[in-house]
Tab-separated table of C-alpha atoms in Angstrom:
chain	number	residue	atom	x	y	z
T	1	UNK	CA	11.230	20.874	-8.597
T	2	UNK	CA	11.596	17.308	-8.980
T	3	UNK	CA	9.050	14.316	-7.371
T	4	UNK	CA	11.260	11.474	-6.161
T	5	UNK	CA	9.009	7.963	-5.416
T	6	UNK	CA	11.095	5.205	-4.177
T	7	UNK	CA	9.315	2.316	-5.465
T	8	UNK	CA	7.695	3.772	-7.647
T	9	UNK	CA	7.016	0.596	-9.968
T	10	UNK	CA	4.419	-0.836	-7.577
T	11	UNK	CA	0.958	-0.111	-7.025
T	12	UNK	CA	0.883	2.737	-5.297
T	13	UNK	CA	3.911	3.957	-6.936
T	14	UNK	CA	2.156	4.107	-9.877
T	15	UNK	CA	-1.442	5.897	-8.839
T	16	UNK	CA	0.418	8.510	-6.939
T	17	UNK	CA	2.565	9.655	-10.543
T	18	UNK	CA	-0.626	9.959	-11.869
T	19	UNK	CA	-1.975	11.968	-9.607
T	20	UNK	CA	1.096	14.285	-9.486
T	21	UNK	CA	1.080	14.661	-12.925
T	22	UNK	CA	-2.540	15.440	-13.447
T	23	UNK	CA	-1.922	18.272	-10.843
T	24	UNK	CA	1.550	19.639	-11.673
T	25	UNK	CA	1.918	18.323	-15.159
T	26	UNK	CA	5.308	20.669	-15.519
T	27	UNK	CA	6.889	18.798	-12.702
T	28	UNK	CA	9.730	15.915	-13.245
T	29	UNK	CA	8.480	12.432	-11.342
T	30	UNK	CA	10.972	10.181	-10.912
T	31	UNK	CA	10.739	7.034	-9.807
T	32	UNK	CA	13.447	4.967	-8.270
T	33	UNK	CA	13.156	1.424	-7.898
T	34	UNK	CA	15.014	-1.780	-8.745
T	35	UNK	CA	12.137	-2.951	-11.178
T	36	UNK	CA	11.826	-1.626	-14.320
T	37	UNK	CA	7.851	-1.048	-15.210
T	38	UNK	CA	8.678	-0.557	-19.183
T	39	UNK	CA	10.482	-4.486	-19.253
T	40	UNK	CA	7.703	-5.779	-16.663
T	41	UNK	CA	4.724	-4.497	-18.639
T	42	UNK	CA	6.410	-6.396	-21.705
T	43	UNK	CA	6.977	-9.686	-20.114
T	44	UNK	CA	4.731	-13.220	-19.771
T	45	UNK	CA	4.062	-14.214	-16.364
T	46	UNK	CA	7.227	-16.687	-16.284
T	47	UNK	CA	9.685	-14.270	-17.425
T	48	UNK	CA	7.821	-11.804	-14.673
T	49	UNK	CA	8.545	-14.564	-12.397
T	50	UNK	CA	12.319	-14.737	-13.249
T	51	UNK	CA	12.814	-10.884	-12.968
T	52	UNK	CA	10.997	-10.387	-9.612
T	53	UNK	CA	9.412	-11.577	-6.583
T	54	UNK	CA	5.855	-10.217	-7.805
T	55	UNK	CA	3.385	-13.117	-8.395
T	56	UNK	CA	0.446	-12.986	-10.522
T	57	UNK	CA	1.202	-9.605	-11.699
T	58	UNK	CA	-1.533	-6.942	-12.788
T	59	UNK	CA	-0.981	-3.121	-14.273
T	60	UNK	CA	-1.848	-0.706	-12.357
T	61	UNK	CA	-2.451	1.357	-15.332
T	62	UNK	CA	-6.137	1.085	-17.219
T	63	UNK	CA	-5.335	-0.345	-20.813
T	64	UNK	CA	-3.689	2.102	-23.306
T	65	UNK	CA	-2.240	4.111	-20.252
T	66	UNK	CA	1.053	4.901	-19.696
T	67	UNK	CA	3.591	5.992	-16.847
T	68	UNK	CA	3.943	9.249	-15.469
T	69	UNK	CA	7.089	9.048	-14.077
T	70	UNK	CA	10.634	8.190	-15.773
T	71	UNK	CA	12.233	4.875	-14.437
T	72	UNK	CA	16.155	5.030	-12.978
T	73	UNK	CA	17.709	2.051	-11.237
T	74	UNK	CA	17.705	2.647	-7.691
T	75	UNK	CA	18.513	-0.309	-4.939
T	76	UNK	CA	17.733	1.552	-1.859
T	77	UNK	CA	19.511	-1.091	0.611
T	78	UNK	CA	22.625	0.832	-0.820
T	79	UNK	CA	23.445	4.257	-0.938
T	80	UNK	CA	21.569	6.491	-3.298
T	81	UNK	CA	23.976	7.958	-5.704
T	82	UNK	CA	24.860	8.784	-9.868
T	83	UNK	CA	21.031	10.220	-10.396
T	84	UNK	CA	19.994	11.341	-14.038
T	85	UNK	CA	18.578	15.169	-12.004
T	86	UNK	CA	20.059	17.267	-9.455
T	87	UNK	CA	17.923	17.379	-6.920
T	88	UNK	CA	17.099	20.445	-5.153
T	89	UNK	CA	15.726	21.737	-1.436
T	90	UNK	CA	12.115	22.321	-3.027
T	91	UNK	CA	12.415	18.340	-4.073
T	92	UNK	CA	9.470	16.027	-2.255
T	93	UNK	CA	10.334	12.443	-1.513
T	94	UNK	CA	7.644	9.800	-1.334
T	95	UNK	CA	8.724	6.771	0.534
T	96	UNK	CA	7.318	3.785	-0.919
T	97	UNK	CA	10.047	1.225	-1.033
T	98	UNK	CA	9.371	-1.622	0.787
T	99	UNK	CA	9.676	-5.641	1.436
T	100	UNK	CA	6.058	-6.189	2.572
T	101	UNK	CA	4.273	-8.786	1.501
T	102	UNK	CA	3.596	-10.994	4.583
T	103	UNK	CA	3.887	-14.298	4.879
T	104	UNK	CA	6.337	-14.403	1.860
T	105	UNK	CA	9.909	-13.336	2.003
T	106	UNK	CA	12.901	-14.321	4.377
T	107	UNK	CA	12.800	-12.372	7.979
T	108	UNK	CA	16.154	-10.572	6.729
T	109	UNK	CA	14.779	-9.234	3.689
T	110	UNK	CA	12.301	-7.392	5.619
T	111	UNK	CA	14.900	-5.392	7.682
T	112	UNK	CA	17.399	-5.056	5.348
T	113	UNK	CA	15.377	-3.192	2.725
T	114	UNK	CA	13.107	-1.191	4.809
T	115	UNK	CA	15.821	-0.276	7.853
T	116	UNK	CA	18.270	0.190	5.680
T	117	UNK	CA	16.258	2.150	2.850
T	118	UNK	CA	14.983	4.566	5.643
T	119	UNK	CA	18.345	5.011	6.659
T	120	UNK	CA	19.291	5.740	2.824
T	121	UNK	CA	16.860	7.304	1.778
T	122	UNK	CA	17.030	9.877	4.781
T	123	UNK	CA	20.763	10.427	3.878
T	124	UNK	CA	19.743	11.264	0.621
T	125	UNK	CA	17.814	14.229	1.696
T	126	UNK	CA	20.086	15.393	4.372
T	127	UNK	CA	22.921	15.748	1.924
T	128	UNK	CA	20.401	17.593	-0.835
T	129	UNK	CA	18.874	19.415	1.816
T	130	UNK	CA	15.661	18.026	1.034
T	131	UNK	CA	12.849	18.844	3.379
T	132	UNK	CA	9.620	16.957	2.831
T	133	UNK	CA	9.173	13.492	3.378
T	134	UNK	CA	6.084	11.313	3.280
T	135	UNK	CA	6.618	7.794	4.603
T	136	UNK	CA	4.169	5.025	3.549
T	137	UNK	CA	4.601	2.559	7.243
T	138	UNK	CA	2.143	0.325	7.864
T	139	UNK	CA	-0.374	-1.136	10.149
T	140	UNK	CA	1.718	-3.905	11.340
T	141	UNK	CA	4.226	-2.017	13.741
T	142	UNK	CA	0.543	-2.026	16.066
T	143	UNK	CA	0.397	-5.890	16.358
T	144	UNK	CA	-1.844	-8.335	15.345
T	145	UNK	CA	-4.948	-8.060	18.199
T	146	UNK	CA	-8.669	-7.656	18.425
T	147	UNK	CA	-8.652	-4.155	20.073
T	148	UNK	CA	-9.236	-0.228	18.679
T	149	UNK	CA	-5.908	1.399	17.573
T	150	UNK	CA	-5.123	4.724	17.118
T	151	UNK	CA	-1.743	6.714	16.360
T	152	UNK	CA	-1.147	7.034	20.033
T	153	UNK	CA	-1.553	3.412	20.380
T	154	UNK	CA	1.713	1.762	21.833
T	155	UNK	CA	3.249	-0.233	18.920
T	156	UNK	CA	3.963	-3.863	19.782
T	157	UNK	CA	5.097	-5.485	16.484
T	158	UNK	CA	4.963	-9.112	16.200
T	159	UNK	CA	6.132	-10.449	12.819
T	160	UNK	CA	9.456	-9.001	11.191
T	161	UNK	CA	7.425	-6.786	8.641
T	162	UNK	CA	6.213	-5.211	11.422
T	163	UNK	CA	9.389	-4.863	13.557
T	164	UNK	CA	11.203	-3.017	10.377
T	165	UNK	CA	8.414	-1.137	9.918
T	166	UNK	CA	8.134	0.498	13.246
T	167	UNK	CA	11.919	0.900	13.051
T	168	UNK	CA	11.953	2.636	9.542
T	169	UNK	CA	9.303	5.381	11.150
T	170	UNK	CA	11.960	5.521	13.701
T	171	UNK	CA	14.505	6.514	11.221
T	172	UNK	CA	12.423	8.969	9.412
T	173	UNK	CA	11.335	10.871	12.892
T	174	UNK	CA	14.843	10.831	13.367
T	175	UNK	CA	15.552	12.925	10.295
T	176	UNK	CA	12.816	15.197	10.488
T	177	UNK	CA	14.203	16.043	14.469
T	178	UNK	CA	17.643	16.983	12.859
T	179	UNK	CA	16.090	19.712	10.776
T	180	UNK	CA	13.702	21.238	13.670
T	181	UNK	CA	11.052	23.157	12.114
T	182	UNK	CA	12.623	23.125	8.943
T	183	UNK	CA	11.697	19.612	8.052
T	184	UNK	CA	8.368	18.312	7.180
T	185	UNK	CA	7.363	14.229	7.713
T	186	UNK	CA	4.041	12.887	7.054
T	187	UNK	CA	3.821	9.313	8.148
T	188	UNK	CA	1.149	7.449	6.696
T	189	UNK	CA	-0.221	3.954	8.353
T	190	UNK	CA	-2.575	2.535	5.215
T	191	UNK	CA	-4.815	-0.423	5.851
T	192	UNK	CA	-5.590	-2.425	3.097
T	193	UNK	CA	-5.219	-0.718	-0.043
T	194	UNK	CA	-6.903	-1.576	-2.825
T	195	UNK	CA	-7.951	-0.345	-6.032
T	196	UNK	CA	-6.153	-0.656	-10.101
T	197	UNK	CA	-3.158	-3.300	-9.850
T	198	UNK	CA	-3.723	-3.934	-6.659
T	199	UNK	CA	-2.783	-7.948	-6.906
T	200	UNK	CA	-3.932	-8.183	-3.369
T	201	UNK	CA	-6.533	-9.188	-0.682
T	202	UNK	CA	-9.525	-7.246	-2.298
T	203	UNK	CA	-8.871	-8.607	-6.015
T	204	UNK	CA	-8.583	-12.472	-4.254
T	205	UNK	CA	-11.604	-12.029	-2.334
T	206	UNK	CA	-13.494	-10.805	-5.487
T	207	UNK	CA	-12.453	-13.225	-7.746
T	208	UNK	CA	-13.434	-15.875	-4.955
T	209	UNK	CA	-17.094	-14.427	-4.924
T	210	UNK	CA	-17.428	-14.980	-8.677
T	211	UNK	CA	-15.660	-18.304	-8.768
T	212	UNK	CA	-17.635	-19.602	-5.482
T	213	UNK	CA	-14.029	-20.222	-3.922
T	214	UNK	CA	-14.817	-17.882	-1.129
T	215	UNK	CA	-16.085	-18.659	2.283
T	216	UNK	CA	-16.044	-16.849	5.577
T	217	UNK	CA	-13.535	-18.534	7.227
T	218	UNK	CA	-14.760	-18.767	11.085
T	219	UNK	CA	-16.130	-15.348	11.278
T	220	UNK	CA	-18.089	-13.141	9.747
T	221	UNK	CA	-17.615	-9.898	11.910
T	222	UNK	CA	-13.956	-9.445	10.956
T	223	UNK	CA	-13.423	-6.336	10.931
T	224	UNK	CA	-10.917	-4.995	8.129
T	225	UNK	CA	-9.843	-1.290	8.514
T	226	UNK	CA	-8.900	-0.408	4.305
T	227	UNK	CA	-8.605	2.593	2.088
T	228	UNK	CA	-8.721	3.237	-1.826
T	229	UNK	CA	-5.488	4.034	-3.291
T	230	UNK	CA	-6.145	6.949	-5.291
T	231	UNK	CA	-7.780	8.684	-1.661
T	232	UNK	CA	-4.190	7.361	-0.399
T	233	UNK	CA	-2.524	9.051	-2.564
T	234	UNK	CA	-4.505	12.253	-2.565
T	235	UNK	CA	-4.242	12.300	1.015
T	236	UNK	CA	-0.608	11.981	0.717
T	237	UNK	CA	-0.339	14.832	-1.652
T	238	UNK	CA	-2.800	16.993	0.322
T	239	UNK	CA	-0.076	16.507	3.268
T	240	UNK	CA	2.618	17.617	1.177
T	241	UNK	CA	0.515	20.822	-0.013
T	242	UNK	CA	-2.024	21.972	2.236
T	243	UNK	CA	-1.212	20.584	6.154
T	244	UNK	CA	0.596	23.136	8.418
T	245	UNK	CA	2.373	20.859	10.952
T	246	UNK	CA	5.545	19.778	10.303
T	247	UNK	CA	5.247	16.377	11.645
T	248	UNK	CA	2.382	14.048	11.470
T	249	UNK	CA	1.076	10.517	11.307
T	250	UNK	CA	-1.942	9.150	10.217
T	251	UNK	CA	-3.569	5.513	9.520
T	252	UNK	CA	-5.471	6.026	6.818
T	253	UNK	CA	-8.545	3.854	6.661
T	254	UNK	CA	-12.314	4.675	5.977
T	255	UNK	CA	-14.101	5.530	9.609
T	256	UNK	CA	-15.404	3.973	10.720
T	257	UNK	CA	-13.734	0.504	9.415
T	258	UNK	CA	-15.720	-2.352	7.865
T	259	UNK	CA	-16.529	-5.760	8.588
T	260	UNK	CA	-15.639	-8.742	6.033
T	261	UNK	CA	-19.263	-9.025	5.305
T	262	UNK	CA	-19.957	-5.234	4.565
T	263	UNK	CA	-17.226	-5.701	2.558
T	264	UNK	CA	-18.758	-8.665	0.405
T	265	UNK	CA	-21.895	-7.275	0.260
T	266	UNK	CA	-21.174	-3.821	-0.943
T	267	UNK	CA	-18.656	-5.266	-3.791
T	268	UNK	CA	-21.487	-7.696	-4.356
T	269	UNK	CA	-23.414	-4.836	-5.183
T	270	UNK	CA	-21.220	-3.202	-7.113
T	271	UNK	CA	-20.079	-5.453	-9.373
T	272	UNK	CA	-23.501	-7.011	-9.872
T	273	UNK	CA	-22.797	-10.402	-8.221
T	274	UNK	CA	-25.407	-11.990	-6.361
T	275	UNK	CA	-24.003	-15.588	-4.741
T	276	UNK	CA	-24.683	-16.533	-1.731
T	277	UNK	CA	-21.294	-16.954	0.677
T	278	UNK	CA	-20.909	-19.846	2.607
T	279	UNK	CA	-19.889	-19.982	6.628
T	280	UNK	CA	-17.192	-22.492	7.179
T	281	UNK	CA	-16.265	-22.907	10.739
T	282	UNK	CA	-12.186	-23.235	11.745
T	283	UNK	CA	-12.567	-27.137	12.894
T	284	UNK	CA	-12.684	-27.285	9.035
T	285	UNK	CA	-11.184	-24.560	7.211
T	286	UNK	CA	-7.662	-24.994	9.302
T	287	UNK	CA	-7.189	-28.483	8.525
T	288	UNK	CA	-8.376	-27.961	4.712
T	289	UNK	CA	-5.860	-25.185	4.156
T	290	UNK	CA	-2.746	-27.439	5.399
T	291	UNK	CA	-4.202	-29.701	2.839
T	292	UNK	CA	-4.311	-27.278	0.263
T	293	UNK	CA	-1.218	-26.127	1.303
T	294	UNK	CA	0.237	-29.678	0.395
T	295	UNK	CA	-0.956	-29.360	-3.474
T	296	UNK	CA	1.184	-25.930	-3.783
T	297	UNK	CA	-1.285	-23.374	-2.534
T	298	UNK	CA	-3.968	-22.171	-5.236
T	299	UNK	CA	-4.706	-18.602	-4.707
T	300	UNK	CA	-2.163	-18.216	-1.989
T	301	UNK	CA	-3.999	-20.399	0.392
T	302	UNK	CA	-2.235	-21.622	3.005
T	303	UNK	CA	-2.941	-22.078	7.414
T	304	UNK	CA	-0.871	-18.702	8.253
T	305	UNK	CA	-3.339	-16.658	5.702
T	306	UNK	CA	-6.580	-17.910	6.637
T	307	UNK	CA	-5.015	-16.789	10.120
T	308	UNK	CA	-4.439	-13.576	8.990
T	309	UNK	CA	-8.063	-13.152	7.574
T	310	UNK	CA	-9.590	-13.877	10.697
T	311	UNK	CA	-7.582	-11.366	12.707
T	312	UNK	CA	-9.419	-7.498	12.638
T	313	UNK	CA	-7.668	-5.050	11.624
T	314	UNK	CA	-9.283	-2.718	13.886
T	315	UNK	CA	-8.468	0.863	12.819
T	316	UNK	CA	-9.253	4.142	14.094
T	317	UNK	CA	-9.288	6.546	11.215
T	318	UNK	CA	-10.543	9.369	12.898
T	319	UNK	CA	-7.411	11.131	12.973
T	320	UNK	CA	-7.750	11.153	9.039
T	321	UNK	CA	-11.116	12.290	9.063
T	322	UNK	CA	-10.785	15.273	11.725
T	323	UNK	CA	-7.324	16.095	9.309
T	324	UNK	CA	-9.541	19.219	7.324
T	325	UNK	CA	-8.474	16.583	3.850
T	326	UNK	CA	-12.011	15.971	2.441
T	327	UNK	CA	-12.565	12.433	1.011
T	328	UNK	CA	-13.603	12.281	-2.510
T	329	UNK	CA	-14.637	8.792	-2.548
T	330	UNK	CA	-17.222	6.849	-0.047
T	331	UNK	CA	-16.486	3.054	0.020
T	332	UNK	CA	-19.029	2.168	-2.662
T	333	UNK	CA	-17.604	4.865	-4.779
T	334	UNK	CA	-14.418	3.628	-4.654
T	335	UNK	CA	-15.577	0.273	-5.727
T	336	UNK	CA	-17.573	1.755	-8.570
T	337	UNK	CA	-14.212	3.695	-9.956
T	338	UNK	CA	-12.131	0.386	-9.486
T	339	UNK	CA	-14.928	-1.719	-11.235
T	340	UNK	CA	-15.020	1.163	-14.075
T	341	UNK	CA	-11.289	1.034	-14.282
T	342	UNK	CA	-11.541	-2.784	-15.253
T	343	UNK	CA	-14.465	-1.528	-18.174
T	344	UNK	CA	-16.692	-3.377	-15.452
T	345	UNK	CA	-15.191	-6.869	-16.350
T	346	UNK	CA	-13.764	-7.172	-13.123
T	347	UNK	CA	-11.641	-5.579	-10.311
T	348	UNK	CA	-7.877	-6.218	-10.640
């Protein structure tokens, strides 16, 4: 049987081939994505630039590692067609292609890579026959608001990331309908992942502890529903293999969900840091990051993400927890494994 990632290059891409092939080590992985890992792992950050939208770029792989999976060219805002494999009705597709990063990209690249990938990457499998899809969403097709959510929350999407996001699941549910009880779809609703590679909110808001770049900006109760990427990934797997239903969705965050300063203080601990954070309250951090702003944004600073920080992303993980998948990592555990992925020099 064949494993088929779309987007595979990325970061979760990557931790979920090597979790497949530490488990079925006979099985073919491929991964299908418009990014080559082999030419990006070769290049300087310029050339990086030149070849994709990825900024700062950081291996998900631990030094002297290599890829599980074997690269082919796939655009999935097209057709999916001309494959190196034949795929087969025992083939599992993992869903990871995406537009996401938010505030970043045009409105219409959102929708046209993750509406029309859905809708490609569900044609795919209804003219292979495939029948086992897992779906990495999002958080964002709930809204950006202060209050619990859970999977039976109504979605109310308000930023374009969001909107195709909610529409892709859409899609996907779609498929798995057309099949009846022949088709299996696990949805997946991640909070912030982090972990290896990551290049991401928990790798800026370490490196801002041991720089003494980081305040809390207006709050300190934030809360920020997140998840490790190699439970992500086992969860995913453990939907594939052991869960009976043939449709599900989950967000998959620790429960219950942290606050911003549980966060700091348990990667504080962790990683052996010990400065004190400063408070800054929003009558100065707002007009100091339009400043910043001005001088090109060092670190990614800018008005819109100091918004976003101070937003919760209050997740109910429950769901996830009640599942019968047992959690191999607690949150400081996690840490630890991400800090002993870096040899302890860091976590990116």
């Amino acid at each position: 049987m064949n494993y088929i990632i779309t987007g595979g290059t990325g970061f979760i891409g990557t931790h979920l081939a090597n979790l497949l092939h530490e488990c079925h080590p006979e099985a073919a992985i491929w991964n299908l994505d418009i990014v080559d890992p082999a030419k990006l792992e070769g290049m300087v950050e310029q050339e990086r630039r030149a070849y994709t939208t990825i900024k700062n770029w950081k291996s998900p792989l631990r030094d002297g590692g290599e890829r599980k999976s074997h690269f082919v060219y796939c655009d999935v805002r097209k057709p999916i067609e001309e494959l190196p494999f034949i795929p087969t009705e025992k083939d599992v597709i993992f869903n990871l292609a995406a537009v996401h990063r938010t505030p970043g990209h045009p409105d219409r690249a959102y929708f046209e890579t993750n509406i029309r990938g859905a809708e490609n990457v569900c044609a795919f499998a209804e003219k292979w026959g495939i029948k086992n899809i897992v779906f990495t969403s999002s958080i964002a097709p709930y809204g950006a608001s202060e209050e619990l959510k859970e999977e039976t929350t109504l979605p109310m999407p308000n930023t374009p990331y969001g909107i195709s996001k909610l529409v892709a699941e859409k899609i996907h549910e779609a498929w798995q309908r057309r099949g009846g009880e022949g088709r299996k779809l696990t949805i997946v609703r991640p909070g912030v992942v982090f972990g290896k590679g990551e290049n991401g909110n928990f790798t800026r808001l370490y490196y801002g502890i041991r720089n003494h770049t980081f305040a809390y900006p207006g709050r300190r109760d934030t809360i920020k529903a997140c998840v490790y990427v190699k439970e992500l990934v086992r969860f995913m797997l453990w939907n594939v293999e052991e869960r009976g239903s043939m449709h599900a969705i989950y967000n998959c965050t620790f429960e219950p969900a942290f606050t911003i300063s549980e966060i700091v203080r348990t990667m504080k601990e962790v990683t052996g840091l010990s400065s004190p954070i400063p408070y800054i309250p929003n009558s100065i951090i707002i007009p100091a990051a339009f400043v910043v702003k001005c001088i090109g944004s060092p670190m990614g600073i800018c008005p819109a993400r100091v918004r976003k920080l101070q937003v919760a992303t209050n997740i109910c993980g429950k769901r996830m927890a009640d599942s019968g998948y047992t959690f191999k990592y607690t949150f400081k555990e996690a840490l630890e494994d991400w800090f002993n992925d870096n040899d302890k020099k860091g976590l990116q």
